Tab-separated table of C-alpha atoms in Angstrom:
chain	number	residue	atom	x	y	z
G	1	GLN	CA	85.900	-19.391	30.735
G	2	SER	CA	88.184	-18.246	33.571
G	3	ALA	CA	91.177	-20.104	34.947
G	4	LEU	CA	90.554	-22.141	38.069
G	5	THR	CA	91.914	-20.442	41.189
G	6	GLN	CA	94.813	-21.988	43.074
G	7	PRO	CA	96.994	-20.538	45.844
G	8	ALA	CA	100.235	-19.191	44.415
G	9	SER	CA	102.351	-21.121	46.863
G	10	VAL	CA	102.167	-23.782	49.554
G	11	SER	CA	105.025	-25.001	51.695
G	12	GLY	CA	105.698	-27.734	54.198
G	13	SER	CA	108.470	-29.581	55.961
G	14	PRO	CA	109.562	-33.097	54.976
G	15	GLY	CA	107.114	-35.668	56.279
G	16	GLN	CA	104.266	-33.214	56.665
G	17	SER	CA	101.048	-33.135	54.654
G	18	ILE	CA	99.956	-30.235	52.491
G	19	THR	CA	96.773	-29.531	50.576
G	20	ILE	CA	96.396	-27.488	47.403
G	21	SER	CA	92.973	-26.122	46.581
G	22	CYS	CA	91.502	-25.554	43.143
G	23	THR	CA	88.393	-23.404	43.087
G	24	GLY	CA	86.125	-23.252	40.091
G	25	THR	CA	82.411	-22.798	39.563
G	26	SER	CA	79.260	-24.846	39.245
G	27	SER	CA	79.950	-24.866	35.490
G	28	ASP	CA	83.220	-26.754	35.745
G	29	VAL	CA	84.671	-28.288	38.940
G	30	GLY	CA	81.286	-28.503	40.603
G	31	SER	CA	79.532	-30.201	37.700
G	32	TYR	CA	81.867	-32.848	36.351
G	33	ASN	CA	83.967	-35.634	37.821
G	34	LEU	CA	86.665	-34.705	35.337
G	35	VAL	CA	89.216	-32.963	37.522
G	36	SER	CA	92.862	-33.899	37.073
G	37	TRP	CA	96.110	-32.735	38.623
G	38	TYR	CA	99.550	-32.295	37.060
G	39	GLN	CA	103.019	-31.946	38.533
G	40	GLN	CA	105.575	-29.839	36.669
G	41	HIS	CA	109.228	-29.612	37.579
G	42	PRO	CA	111.162	-26.604	36.226
G	43	GLY	CA	111.765	-26.845	32.503
G	44	LYS	CA	109.858	-30.106	32.255
G	45	ALA	CA	106.533	-31.168	30.801
G	46	PRO	CA	103.546	-31.616	33.110
G	47	LYS	CA	102.979	-35.095	34.523
G	48	LEU	CA	99.566	-36.562	35.339
G	49	MET	CA	99.201	-37.240	39.076
G	50	ILE	CA	95.450	-37.576	39.668
G	51	TYR	CA	92.486	-38.006	37.315
G	52	GLU	CA	88.699	-38.068	37.766
G	53	ILE	CA	89.028	-36.238	41.096
G	54	ASN	CA	90.694	-38.993	43.123
G	55	LYS	CA	92.164	-41.715	40.904
G	56	ARG	CA	95.891	-42.344	40.640
G	57	PRO	CA	97.551	-43.482	37.426
G	58	SER	CA	99.773	-46.526	37.609
G	59	GLY	CA	103.134	-45.626	39.089
G	60	ILE	CA	102.000	-42.578	41.070
G	61	SER	CA	102.714	-42.763	44.799
G	62	ASN	CA	99.754	-43.218	47.146
G	63	ARG	CA	101.078	-40.173	49.002
G	64	PHE	CA	99.119	-38.178	46.423
G	65	SER	CA	95.354	-38.059	46.834
G	66	GLY	CA	92.505	-35.967	45.461
G	67	SER	CA	89.089	-34.906	46.627
G	68	ARG	CA	86.303	-32.437	45.854
G	69	SER	CA	83.802	-30.473	47.880
G	70	GLY	CA	81.338	-28.355	45.981
G	71	ASN	CA	83.175	-26.188	43.462
G	72	THR	CA	86.587	-26.784	45.037
G	73	ALA	CA	88.900	-29.693	44.284
G	74	SER	CA	91.930	-30.467	46.400
G	75	LEU	CA	95.216	-32.302	46.049
G	76	THR	CA	96.844	-33.595	49.224
G	77	ILE	CA	100.455	-34.656	49.395
G	78	SER	CA	101.242	-36.651	52.509
G	79	GLY	CA	104.703	-37.523	53.784
G	80	LEU	CA	106.146	-34.578	51.865
G	81	GLN	CA	109.485	-35.310	50.197
G	82	ALA	CA	112.086	-33.079	48.588
G	83	GLU	CA	111.243	-34.500	45.160
G	84	ASP	CA	107.674	-33.190	45.544
G	85	GLU	CA	108.924	-29.618	45.176
G	86	ALA	CA	107.373	-28.507	41.889
G	87	ASP	CA	104.480	-26.587	40.382
G	88	TYR	CA	101.061	-28.220	40.475
G	89	PHE	CA	98.128	-27.469	38.175
G	90	CYS	CA	94.546	-28.615	38.342
G	91	CYS	CA	92.359	-29.050	35.274
G	92	SER	CA	88.621	-29.471	34.811
G	93	TYR	CA	86.181	-30.088	32.025
G	94	ALA	CA	84.287	-26.819	31.562
G	95	GLY	CA	81.395	-27.933	29.398
G	96	GLY	CA	80.879	-27.211	25.724
G	97	SER	CA	83.781	-29.517	24.832
G	98	THR	CA	86.287	-27.191	26.494
G	99	TRP	CA	88.830	-27.582	29.283
G	100	VAL	CA	90.247	-25.122	31.807
G	101	PHE	CA	93.432	-25.252	33.858
G	102	GLY	CA	94.222	-23.769	37.236
G	103	THR	CA	96.518	-20.844	37.906
G	104	GLY	CA	99.157	-23.130	39.370
G	105	THR	CA	100.682	-23.617	42.823
G	106	LYS	CA	104.361	-23.708	43.670
G	107	VAL	CA	105.075	-26.279	46.352
G	108	THR	CA	108.166	-25.657	48.437
G	109	VAL	CA	109.674	-28.261	50.745
G	110	LEU	CA	111.271	-26.401	53.626
A	1	GLN	CA	104.366	-46.346	24.788
A	2	VAL	CA	103.161	-43.206	23.088
A	3	GLN	CA	105.585	-40.295	22.845
A	4	LEU	CA	105.000	-36.828	21.460
A	5	GLN	CA	107.507	-34.321	20.082
A	6	GLU	CA	106.796	-30.702	19.131
A	7	SER	CA	108.685	-28.908	16.376
A	8	GLY	CA	108.528	-25.572	14.616
A	9	PRO	CA	110.039	-22.079	14.447
A	10	GLY	CA	111.064	-20.590	17.767
A	11	LEU	CA	110.586	-17.006	16.585
A	12	VAL	CA	107.566	-15.514	14.856
A	13	LYS	CA	107.030	-11.896	13.859
A	14	PRO	CA	104.049	-9.942	15.202
A	15	SER	CA	100.961	-10.244	12.981
A	16	GLY	CA	102.406	-13.424	11.489
A	17	THR	CA	101.257	-17.026	11.842
A	18	LEU	CA	102.647	-19.447	14.403
A	19	SER	CA	102.909	-23.004	13.054
A	20	LEU	CA	103.855	-26.055	15.097
A	21	THR	CA	103.790	-29.793	14.506
A	22	CYS	CA	103.521	-32.639	17.006
A	23	ALA	CA	104.937	-35.998	15.892
A	24	VAL	CA	103.376	-39.046	17.517
A	25	SER	CA	105.450	-42.199	17.983
A	26	GLY	CA	104.691	-45.514	19.650
A	27	GLY	CA	101.050	-45.350	18.662
A	28	SER	CA	98.691	-44.374	15.861
A	29	ILE	CA	97.158	-40.942	15.550
A	30	SER	CA	94.116	-42.756	14.194
A	31	SER	CA	93.449	-44.328	17.605
A	32	THR	CA	90.507	-43.164	19.742
A	33	ASN	CA	92.193	-40.170	21.340
A	34	TRP	CA	91.918	-36.424	21.253
A	35	TRP	CA	95.205	-34.756	20.275
A	36	THR	CA	95.625	-31.534	22.215
A	37	TRP	CA	97.599	-28.292	22.310
A	38	VAL	CA	98.283	-26.446	25.585
A	39	ARG	CA	100.472	-23.384	26.102
A	40	GLN	CA	102.256	-21.779	29.029
A	41	PRO	CA	103.416	-18.145	28.890
A	42	PRO	CA	106.727	-17.582	30.709
A	43	GLY	CA	106.187	-17.784	34.450
A	44	LYS	CA	102.446	-18.321	34.099
A	45	GLY	CA	99.885	-21.085	34.145
A	46	LEU	CA	98.669	-23.528	31.529
A	47	GLU	CA	96.082	-22.596	28.905
A	48	TRP	CA	94.141	-25.181	26.901
A	49	ILE	CA	94.202	-24.160	23.220
A	50	GLY	CA	92.212	-26.899	21.545
A	51	GLU	CA	92.146	-30.466	20.296
A	52	ILE	CA	91.412	-32.707	17.345
A	53	TYR	CA	89.917	-36.199	17.241
A	54	HIS	CA	91.135	-38.916	14.901
A	55	SER	CA	87.995	-38.292	12.834
A	56	GLY	CA	89.014	-34.682	12.290
A	57	ASN	CA	86.484	-33.162	14.710
A	58	THR	CA	87.919	-30.179	16.578
A	59	ASN	CA	87.262	-28.256	19.785
A	60	TYR	CA	88.800	-24.864	20.511
A	61	ASN	CA	89.192	-22.477	23.441
A	62	PRO	CA	86.509	-19.830	22.827
A	63	SER	CA	89.023	-17.053	23.527
A	64	LEU	CA	91.313	-18.290	20.739
A	65	ARG	CA	88.861	-19.891	18.319
A	66	SER	CA	88.984	-17.109	15.727
A	67	ARG	CA	92.769	-17.427	15.346
A	68	VAL	CA	93.479	-21.135	15.852
A	69	THR	CA	93.416	-24.101	13.492
A	70	ILE	CA	94.356	-27.656	14.466
A	71	SER	CA	94.750	-30.309	11.792
A	72	LEU	CA	95.782	-33.954	11.352
A	73	ASP	CA	98.232	-35.566	8.958
A	74	LYS	CA	97.574	-39.291	9.249
A	75	SER	CA	100.161	-40.172	6.611
A	76	LYS	CA	102.878	-38.685	8.832
A	77	ASN	CA	101.254	-39.648	12.153
A	78	GLN	CA	101.307	-36.058	13.335
A	79	PHE	CA	99.035	-33.126	14.069
A	80	SER	CA	99.561	-29.400	13.763
A	81	LEU	CA	98.679	-26.050	15.267
A	82	LYS	CA	98.365	-22.709	13.536
A	83	VAL	CA	97.757	-19.451	15.379
A	84	SER	CA	97.222	-16.429	13.170
A	85	THR	CA	97.775	-12.721	13.771
A	86	VAL	CA	100.093	-13.340	16.706
A	87	THR	CA	101.164	-10.735	19.253
A	88	ALA	CA	103.619	-10.753	22.138
A	89	ALA	CA	100.844	-12.253	24.273
A	90	ASP	CA	101.185	-15.471	22.261
A	91	THR	CA	104.767	-15.939	23.447
A	92	ALA	CA	104.738	-19.207	25.363
A	93	VAL	CA	105.966	-22.754	25.653
A	94	TYR	CA	103.615	-24.800	23.502
A	95	TYR	CA	102.909	-28.402	24.501
A	96	CYS	CA	101.125	-31.137	22.633
A	97	ALA	CA	99.432	-33.882	24.607
A	98	ARG	CA	97.145	-36.844	24.210
A	99	ARG	CA	93.706	-36.879	25.800
A	100	PRO	CA	92.191	-40.345	25.855
A	101	VAL	CA	88.400	-40.452	25.852
A	102	THR	CA	88.856	-41.217	29.535
A	103	ASN	CA	89.554	-37.529	29.919
A	104	TRP	CA	92.954	-36.630	31.187
A	105	PHE	CA	96.095	-35.340	29.475
A	106	ASP	CA	98.914	-37.861	29.194
A	107	PRO	CA	101.535	-38.074	27.873
A	108	TRP	CA	102.828	-34.626	27.043
A	109	GLY	CA	105.548	-33.547	24.660
A	110	GLN	CA	108.609	-31.796	26.056
A	111	GLY	CA	107.315	-28.414	24.908
A	112	THR	CA	108.730	-25.819	22.547
A	113	LEU	CA	109.209	-22.123	23.233
A	114	VAL	CA	107.774	-19.757	20.655
A	115	THR	CA	108.669	-16.083	20.961
A	116	VAL	CA	106.719	-13.417	19.111
A	117	SER	CA	109.063	-10.549	18.365
A	118	SER	CA	110.231	-8.423	15.486
């Protein structure tokens, strides 16, 4: 069970769109619609942003969207804002009643 | 709304046992949820440790299974984590979280830093 692979960092200017990838295998991301994304500001607990690949919890801005192609899930942040600067982690069901997180991506707003 | 709060020693000696508790408020630990532990070594990513259902069924990360025990205390509405034979590699912020059967992790506790050092 290896961590899902994310780029270490992604940056963008205010108002732009950015996409964070989350690459797994056919045993996790590619097999289950159970991919979620979490936002974590420094020193804070993770916050659920997307679940089941592309669903937003109540209260999460529609600037956040999710998708999946094959073994890679993606989180897109549109209309980038300063408050979006944080670490982002993906998570997937990995079979056998286990879960795996991504390596994490630091988003910087230029 | 459900809130979770971790507690326990912040310093554990190598080869000792790490013990943490997560108090659940605003909801019952006997509800149909999985109660989960996740850790984050300093400057690194998240690692799923394991979880326990209200029935007492458990699931563990295969890489940690031999050293981890998660248990419930329904009378206190809390659940606990024990990690045995700890080393410096177990130094991390430990989070508890709820996983509804709908399969995401929310909410999370604020996290507690545990350092393994002599």
